[in-house]
PDB file of N, CA and C in Angstrom:
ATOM      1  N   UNK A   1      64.493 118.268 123.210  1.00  0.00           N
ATOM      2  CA  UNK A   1      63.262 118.898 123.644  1.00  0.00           C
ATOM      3  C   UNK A   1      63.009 118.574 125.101  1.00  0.00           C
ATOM      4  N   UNK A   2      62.566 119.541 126.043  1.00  0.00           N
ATOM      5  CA  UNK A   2      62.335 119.175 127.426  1.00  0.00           C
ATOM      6  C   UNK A   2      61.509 118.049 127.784  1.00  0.00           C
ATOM      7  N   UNK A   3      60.497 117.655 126.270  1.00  0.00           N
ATOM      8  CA  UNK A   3      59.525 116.844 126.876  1.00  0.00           C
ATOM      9  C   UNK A   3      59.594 115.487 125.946  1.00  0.00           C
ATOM     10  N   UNK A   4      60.729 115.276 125.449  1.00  0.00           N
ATOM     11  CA  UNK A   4      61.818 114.112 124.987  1.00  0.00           C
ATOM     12  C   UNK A   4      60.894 112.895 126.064  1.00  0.00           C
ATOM     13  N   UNK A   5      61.208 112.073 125.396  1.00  0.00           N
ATOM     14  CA  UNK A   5      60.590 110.864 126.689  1.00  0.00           C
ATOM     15  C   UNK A   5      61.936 110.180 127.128  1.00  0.00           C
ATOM     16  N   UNK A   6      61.996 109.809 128.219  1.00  0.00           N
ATOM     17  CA  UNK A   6      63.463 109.453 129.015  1.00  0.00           C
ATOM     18  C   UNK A   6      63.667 108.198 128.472  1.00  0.00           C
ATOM     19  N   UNK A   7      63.147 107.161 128.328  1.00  0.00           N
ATOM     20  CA  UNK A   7      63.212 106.088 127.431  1.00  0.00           C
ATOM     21  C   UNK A   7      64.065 106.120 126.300  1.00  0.00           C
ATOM     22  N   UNK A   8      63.355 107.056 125.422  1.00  0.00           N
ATOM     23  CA  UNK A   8      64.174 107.415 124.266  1.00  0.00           C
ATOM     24  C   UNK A   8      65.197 107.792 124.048  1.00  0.00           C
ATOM     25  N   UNK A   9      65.831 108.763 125.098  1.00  0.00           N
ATOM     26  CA  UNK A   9      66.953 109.869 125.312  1.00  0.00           C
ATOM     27  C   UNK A   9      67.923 108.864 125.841  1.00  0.00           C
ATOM     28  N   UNK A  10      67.791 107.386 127.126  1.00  0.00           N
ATOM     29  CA  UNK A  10      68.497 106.171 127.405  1.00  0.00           C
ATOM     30  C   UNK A  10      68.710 105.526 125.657  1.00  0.00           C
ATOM     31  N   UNK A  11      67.668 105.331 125.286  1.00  0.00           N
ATOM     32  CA  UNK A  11      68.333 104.165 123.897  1.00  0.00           C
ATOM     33  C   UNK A  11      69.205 104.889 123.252  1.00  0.00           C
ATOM     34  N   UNK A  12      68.192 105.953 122.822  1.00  0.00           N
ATOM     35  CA  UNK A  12      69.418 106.886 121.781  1.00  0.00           C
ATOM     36  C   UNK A  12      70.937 106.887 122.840  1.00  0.00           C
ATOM     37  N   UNK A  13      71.096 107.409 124.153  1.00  0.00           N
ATOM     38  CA  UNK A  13      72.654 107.214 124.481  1.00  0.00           C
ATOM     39  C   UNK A  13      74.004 106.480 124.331  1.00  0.00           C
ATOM     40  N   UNK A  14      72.541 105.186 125.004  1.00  0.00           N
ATOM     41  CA  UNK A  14      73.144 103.519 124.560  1.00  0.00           C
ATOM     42  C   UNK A  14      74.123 103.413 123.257  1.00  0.00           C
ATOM     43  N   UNK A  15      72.769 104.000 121.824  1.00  0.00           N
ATOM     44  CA  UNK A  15      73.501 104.023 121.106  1.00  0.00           C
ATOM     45  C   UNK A  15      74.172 104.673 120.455  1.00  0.00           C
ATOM     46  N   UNK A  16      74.414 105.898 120.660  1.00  0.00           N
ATOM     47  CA  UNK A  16      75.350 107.005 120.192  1.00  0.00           C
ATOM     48  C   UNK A  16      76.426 106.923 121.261  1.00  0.00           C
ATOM     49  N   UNK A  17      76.275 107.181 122.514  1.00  0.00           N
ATOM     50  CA  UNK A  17      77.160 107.109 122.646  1.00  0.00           C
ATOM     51  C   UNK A  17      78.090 108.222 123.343  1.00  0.00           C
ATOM     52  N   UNK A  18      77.400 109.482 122.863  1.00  0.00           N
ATOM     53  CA  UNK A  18      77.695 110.884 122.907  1.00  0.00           C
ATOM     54  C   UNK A  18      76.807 111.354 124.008  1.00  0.00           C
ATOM     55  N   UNK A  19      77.367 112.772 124.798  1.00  0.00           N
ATOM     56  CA  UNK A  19      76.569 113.384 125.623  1.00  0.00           C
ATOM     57  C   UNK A  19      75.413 113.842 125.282  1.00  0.00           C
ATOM     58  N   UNK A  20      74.247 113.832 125.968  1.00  0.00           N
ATOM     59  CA  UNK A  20      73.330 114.251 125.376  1.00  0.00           C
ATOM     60  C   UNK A  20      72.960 116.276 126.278  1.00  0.00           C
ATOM     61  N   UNK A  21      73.067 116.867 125.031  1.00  0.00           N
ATOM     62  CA  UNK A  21      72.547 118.377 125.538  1.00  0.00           C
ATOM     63  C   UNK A  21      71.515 118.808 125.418  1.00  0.00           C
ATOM     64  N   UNK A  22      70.865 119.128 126.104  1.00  0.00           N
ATOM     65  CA  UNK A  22      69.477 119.831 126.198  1.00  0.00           C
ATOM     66  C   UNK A  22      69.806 120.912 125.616  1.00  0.00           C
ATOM     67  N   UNK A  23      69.102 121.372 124.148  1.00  0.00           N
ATOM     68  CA  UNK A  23      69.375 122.269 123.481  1.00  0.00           C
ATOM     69  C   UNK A  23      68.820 123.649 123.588  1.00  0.00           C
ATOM     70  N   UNK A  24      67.684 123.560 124.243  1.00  0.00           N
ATOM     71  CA  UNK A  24      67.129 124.866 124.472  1.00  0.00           C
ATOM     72  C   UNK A  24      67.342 125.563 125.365  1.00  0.00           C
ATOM     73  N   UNK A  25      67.780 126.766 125.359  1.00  0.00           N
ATOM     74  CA  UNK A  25      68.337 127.523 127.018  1.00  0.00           C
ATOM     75  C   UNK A  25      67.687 127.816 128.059  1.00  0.00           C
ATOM     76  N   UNK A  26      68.128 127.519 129.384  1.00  0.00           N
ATOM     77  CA  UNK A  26      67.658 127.590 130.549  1.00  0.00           C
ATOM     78  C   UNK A  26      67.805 128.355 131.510  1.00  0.00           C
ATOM     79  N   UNK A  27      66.555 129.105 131.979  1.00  0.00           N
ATOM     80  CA  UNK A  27      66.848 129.848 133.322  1.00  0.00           C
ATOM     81  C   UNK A  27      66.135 129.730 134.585  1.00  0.00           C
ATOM     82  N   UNK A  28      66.097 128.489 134.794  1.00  0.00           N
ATOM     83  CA  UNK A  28      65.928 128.102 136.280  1.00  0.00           C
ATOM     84  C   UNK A  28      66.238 127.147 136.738  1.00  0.00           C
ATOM     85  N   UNK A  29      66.319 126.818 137.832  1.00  0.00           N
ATOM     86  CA  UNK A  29      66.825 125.630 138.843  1.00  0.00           C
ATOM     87  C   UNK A  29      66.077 124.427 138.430  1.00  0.00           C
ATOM     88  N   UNK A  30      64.714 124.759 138.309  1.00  0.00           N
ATOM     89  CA  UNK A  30      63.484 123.015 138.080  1.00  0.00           C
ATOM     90  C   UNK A  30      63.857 123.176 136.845  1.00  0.00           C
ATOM     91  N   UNK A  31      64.569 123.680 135.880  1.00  0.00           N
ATOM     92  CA  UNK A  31      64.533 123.036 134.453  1.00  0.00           C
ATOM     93  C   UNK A  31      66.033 122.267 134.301  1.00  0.00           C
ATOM     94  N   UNK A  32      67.112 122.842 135.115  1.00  0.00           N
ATOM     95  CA  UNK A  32      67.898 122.221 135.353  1.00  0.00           C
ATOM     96  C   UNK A  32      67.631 120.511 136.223  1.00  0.00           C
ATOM     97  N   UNK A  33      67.023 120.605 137.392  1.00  0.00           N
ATOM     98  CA  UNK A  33      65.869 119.062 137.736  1.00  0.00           C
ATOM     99  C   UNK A  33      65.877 118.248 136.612  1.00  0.00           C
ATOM    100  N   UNK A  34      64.960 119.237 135.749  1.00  0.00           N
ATOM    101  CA  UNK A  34      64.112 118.330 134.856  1.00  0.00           C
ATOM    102  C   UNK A  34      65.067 117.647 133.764  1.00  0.00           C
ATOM    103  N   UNK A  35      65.846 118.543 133.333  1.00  0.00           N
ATOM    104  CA  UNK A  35      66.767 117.832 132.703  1.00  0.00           C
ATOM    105  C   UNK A  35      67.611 116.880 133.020  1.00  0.00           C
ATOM    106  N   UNK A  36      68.086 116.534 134.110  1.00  0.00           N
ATOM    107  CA  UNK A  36      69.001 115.423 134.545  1.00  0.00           C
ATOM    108  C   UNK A  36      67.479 114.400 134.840  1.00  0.00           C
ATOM    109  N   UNK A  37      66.230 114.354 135.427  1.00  0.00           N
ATOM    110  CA  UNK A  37      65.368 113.462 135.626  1.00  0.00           C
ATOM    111  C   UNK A  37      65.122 112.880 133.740  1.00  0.00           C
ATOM    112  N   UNK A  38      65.084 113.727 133.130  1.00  0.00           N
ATOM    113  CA  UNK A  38      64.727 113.595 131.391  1.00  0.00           C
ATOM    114  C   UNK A  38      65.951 112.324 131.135  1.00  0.00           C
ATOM    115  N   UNK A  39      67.426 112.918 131.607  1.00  0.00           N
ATOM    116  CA  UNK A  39      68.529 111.897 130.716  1.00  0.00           C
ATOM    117  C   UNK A  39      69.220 112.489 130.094  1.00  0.00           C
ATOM    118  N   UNK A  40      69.564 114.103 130.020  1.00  0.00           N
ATOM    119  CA  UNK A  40      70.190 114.709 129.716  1.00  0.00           C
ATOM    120  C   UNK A  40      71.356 114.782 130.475  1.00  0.00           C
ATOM    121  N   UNK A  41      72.757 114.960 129.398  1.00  0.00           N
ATOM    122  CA  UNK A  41      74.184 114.996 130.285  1.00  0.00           C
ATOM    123  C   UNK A  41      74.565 116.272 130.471  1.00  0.00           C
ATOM    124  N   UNK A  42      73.735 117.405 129.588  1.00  0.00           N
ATOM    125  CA  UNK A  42      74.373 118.489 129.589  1.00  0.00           C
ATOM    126  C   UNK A  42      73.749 119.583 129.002  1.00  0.00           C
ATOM    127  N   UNK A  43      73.466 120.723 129.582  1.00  0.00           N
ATOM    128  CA  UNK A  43      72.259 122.208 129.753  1.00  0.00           C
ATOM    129  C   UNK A  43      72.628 123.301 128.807  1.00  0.00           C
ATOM    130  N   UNK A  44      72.256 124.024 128.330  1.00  0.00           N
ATOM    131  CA  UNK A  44      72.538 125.613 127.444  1.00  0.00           C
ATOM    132  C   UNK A  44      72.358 126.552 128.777  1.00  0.00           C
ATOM    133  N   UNK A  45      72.579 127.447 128.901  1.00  0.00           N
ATOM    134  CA  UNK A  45      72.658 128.286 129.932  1.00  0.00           C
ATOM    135  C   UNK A  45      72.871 129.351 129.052  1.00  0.00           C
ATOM    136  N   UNK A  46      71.970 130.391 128.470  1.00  0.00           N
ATOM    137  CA  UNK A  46      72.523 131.632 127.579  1.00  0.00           C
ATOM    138  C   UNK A  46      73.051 133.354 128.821  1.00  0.00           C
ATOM    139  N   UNK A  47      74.049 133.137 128.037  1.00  0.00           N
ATOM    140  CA  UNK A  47      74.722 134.111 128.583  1.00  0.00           C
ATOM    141  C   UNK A  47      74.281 135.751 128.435  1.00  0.00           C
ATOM    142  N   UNK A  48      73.802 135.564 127.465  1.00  0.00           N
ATOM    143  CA  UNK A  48      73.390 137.163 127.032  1.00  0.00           C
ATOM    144  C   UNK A  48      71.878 137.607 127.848  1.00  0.00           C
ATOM    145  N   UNK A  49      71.010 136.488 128.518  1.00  0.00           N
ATOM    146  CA  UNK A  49      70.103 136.671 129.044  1.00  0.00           C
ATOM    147  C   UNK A  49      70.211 136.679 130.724  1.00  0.00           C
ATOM    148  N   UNK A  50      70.831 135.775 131.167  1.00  0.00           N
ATOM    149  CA  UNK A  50      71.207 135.744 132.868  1.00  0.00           C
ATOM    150  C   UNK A  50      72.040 136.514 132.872  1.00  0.00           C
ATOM    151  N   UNK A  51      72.138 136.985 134.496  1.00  0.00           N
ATOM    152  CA  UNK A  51      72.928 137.428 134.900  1.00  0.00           C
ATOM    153  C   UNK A  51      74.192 136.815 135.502  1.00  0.00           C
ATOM    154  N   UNK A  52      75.334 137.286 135.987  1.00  0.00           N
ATOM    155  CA  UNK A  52      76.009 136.633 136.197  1.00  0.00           C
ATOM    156  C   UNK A  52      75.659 135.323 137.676  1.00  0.00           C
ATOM    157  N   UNK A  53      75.140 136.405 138.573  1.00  0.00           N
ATOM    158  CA  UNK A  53      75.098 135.621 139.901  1.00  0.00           C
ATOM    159  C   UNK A  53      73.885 134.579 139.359  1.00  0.00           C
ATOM    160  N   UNK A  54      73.074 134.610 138.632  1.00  0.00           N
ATOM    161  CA  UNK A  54      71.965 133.605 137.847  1.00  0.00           C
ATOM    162  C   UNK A  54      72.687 132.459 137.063  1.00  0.00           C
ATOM    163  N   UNK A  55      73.468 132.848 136.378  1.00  0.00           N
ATOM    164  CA  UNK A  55      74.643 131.726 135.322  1.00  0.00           C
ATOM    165  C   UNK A  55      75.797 130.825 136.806  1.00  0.00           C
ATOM    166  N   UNK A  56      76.405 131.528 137.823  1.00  0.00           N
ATOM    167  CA  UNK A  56      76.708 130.600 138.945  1.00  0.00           C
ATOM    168  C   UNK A  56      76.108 129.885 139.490  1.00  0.00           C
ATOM    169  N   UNK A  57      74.648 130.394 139.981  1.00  0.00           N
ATOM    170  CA  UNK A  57      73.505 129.566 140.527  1.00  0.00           C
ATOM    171  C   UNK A  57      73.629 128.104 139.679  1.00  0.00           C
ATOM    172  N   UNK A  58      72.698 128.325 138.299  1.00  0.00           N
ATOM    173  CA  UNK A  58      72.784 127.441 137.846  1.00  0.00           C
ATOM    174  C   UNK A  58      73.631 126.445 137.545  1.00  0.00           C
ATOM    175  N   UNK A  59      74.849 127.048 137.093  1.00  0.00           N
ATOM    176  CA  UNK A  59      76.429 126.183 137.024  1.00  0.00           C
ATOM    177  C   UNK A  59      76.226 125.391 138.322  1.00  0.00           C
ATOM    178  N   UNK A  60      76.387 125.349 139.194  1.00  0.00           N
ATOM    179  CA  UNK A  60      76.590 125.189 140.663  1.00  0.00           C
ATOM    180  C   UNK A  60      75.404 123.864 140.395  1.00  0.00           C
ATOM    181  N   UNK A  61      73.928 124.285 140.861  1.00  0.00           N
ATOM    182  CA  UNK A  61      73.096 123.120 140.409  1.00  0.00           C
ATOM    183  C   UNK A  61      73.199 122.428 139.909  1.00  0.00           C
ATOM    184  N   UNK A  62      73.681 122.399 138.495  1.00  0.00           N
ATOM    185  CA  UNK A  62      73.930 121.458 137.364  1.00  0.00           C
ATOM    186  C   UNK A  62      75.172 120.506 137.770  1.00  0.00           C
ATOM    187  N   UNK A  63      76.267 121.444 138.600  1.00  0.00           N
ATOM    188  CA  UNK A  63      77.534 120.523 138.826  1.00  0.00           C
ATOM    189  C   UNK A  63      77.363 119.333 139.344  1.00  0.00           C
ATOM    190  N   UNK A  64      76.220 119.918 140.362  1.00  0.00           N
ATOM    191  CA  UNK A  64      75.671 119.109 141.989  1.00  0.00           C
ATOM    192  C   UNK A  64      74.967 117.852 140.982  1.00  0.00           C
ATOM    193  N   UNK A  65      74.380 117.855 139.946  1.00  0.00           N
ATOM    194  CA  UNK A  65      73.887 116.892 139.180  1.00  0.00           C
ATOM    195  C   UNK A  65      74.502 115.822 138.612  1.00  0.00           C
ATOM    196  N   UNK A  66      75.517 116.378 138.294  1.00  0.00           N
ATOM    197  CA  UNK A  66      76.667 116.273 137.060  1.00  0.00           C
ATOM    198  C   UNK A  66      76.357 116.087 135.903  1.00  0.00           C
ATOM    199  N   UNK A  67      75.589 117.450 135.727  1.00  0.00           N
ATOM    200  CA  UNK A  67      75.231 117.829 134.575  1.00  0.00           C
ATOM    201  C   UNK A  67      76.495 118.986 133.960  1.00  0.00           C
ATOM    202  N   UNK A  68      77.308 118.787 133.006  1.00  0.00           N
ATOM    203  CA  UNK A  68      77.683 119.564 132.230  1.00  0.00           C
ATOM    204  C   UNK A  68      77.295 120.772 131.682  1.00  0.00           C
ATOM    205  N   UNK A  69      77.723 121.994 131.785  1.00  0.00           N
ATOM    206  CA  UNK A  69      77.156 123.285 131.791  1.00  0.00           C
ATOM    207  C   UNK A  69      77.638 123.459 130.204  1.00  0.00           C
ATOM    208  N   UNK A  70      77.425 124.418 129.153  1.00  0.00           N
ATOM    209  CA  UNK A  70      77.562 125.344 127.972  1.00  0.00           C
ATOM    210  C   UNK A  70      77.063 126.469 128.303  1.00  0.00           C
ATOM    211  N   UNK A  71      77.708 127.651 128.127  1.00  0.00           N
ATOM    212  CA  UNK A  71      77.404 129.052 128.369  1.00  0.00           C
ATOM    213  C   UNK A  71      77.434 129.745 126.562  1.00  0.00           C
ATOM    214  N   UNK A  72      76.320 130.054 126.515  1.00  0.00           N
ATOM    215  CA  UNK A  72      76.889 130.850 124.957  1.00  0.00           C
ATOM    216  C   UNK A  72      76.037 131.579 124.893  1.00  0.00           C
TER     217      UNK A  72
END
């Protein structure tokens, strides 16, 4: 959830272990922000809704983060 508390999203990592994905899909730059400030490793980006030059944008942002992109 975007509004996950960052605290939580660190322990849970700690102990899982696993990347954490922000599950809900995104189409803008500050939600991409918000998610790497949250503790997220990695974004939904839906494909059927952006456009292409919108799905690079974001890819691109997220890289600059090193946030891990999913397109579906």
């Amino acid at each position: 959830s975007p509004r996950a508390d960052a605290a939580w999203l660190r322990r849970l990592d700690a102990a899982v272990g696993a990347p954490l994905l922000r599950g809900d899909p995104l189409c803008a730059v500050a939600q991409i922000y918000d998610s790497r400030r949250a503790g997220f490793d990695a974004v939904l980006l839906p494909a059927g809704i952006l456009a292409v030059a919108q799905l690079v944008e974001l890819s691109a942002v997220a890289a600059s983060l090193h946030l891990a992109v999913v397109i579906a």
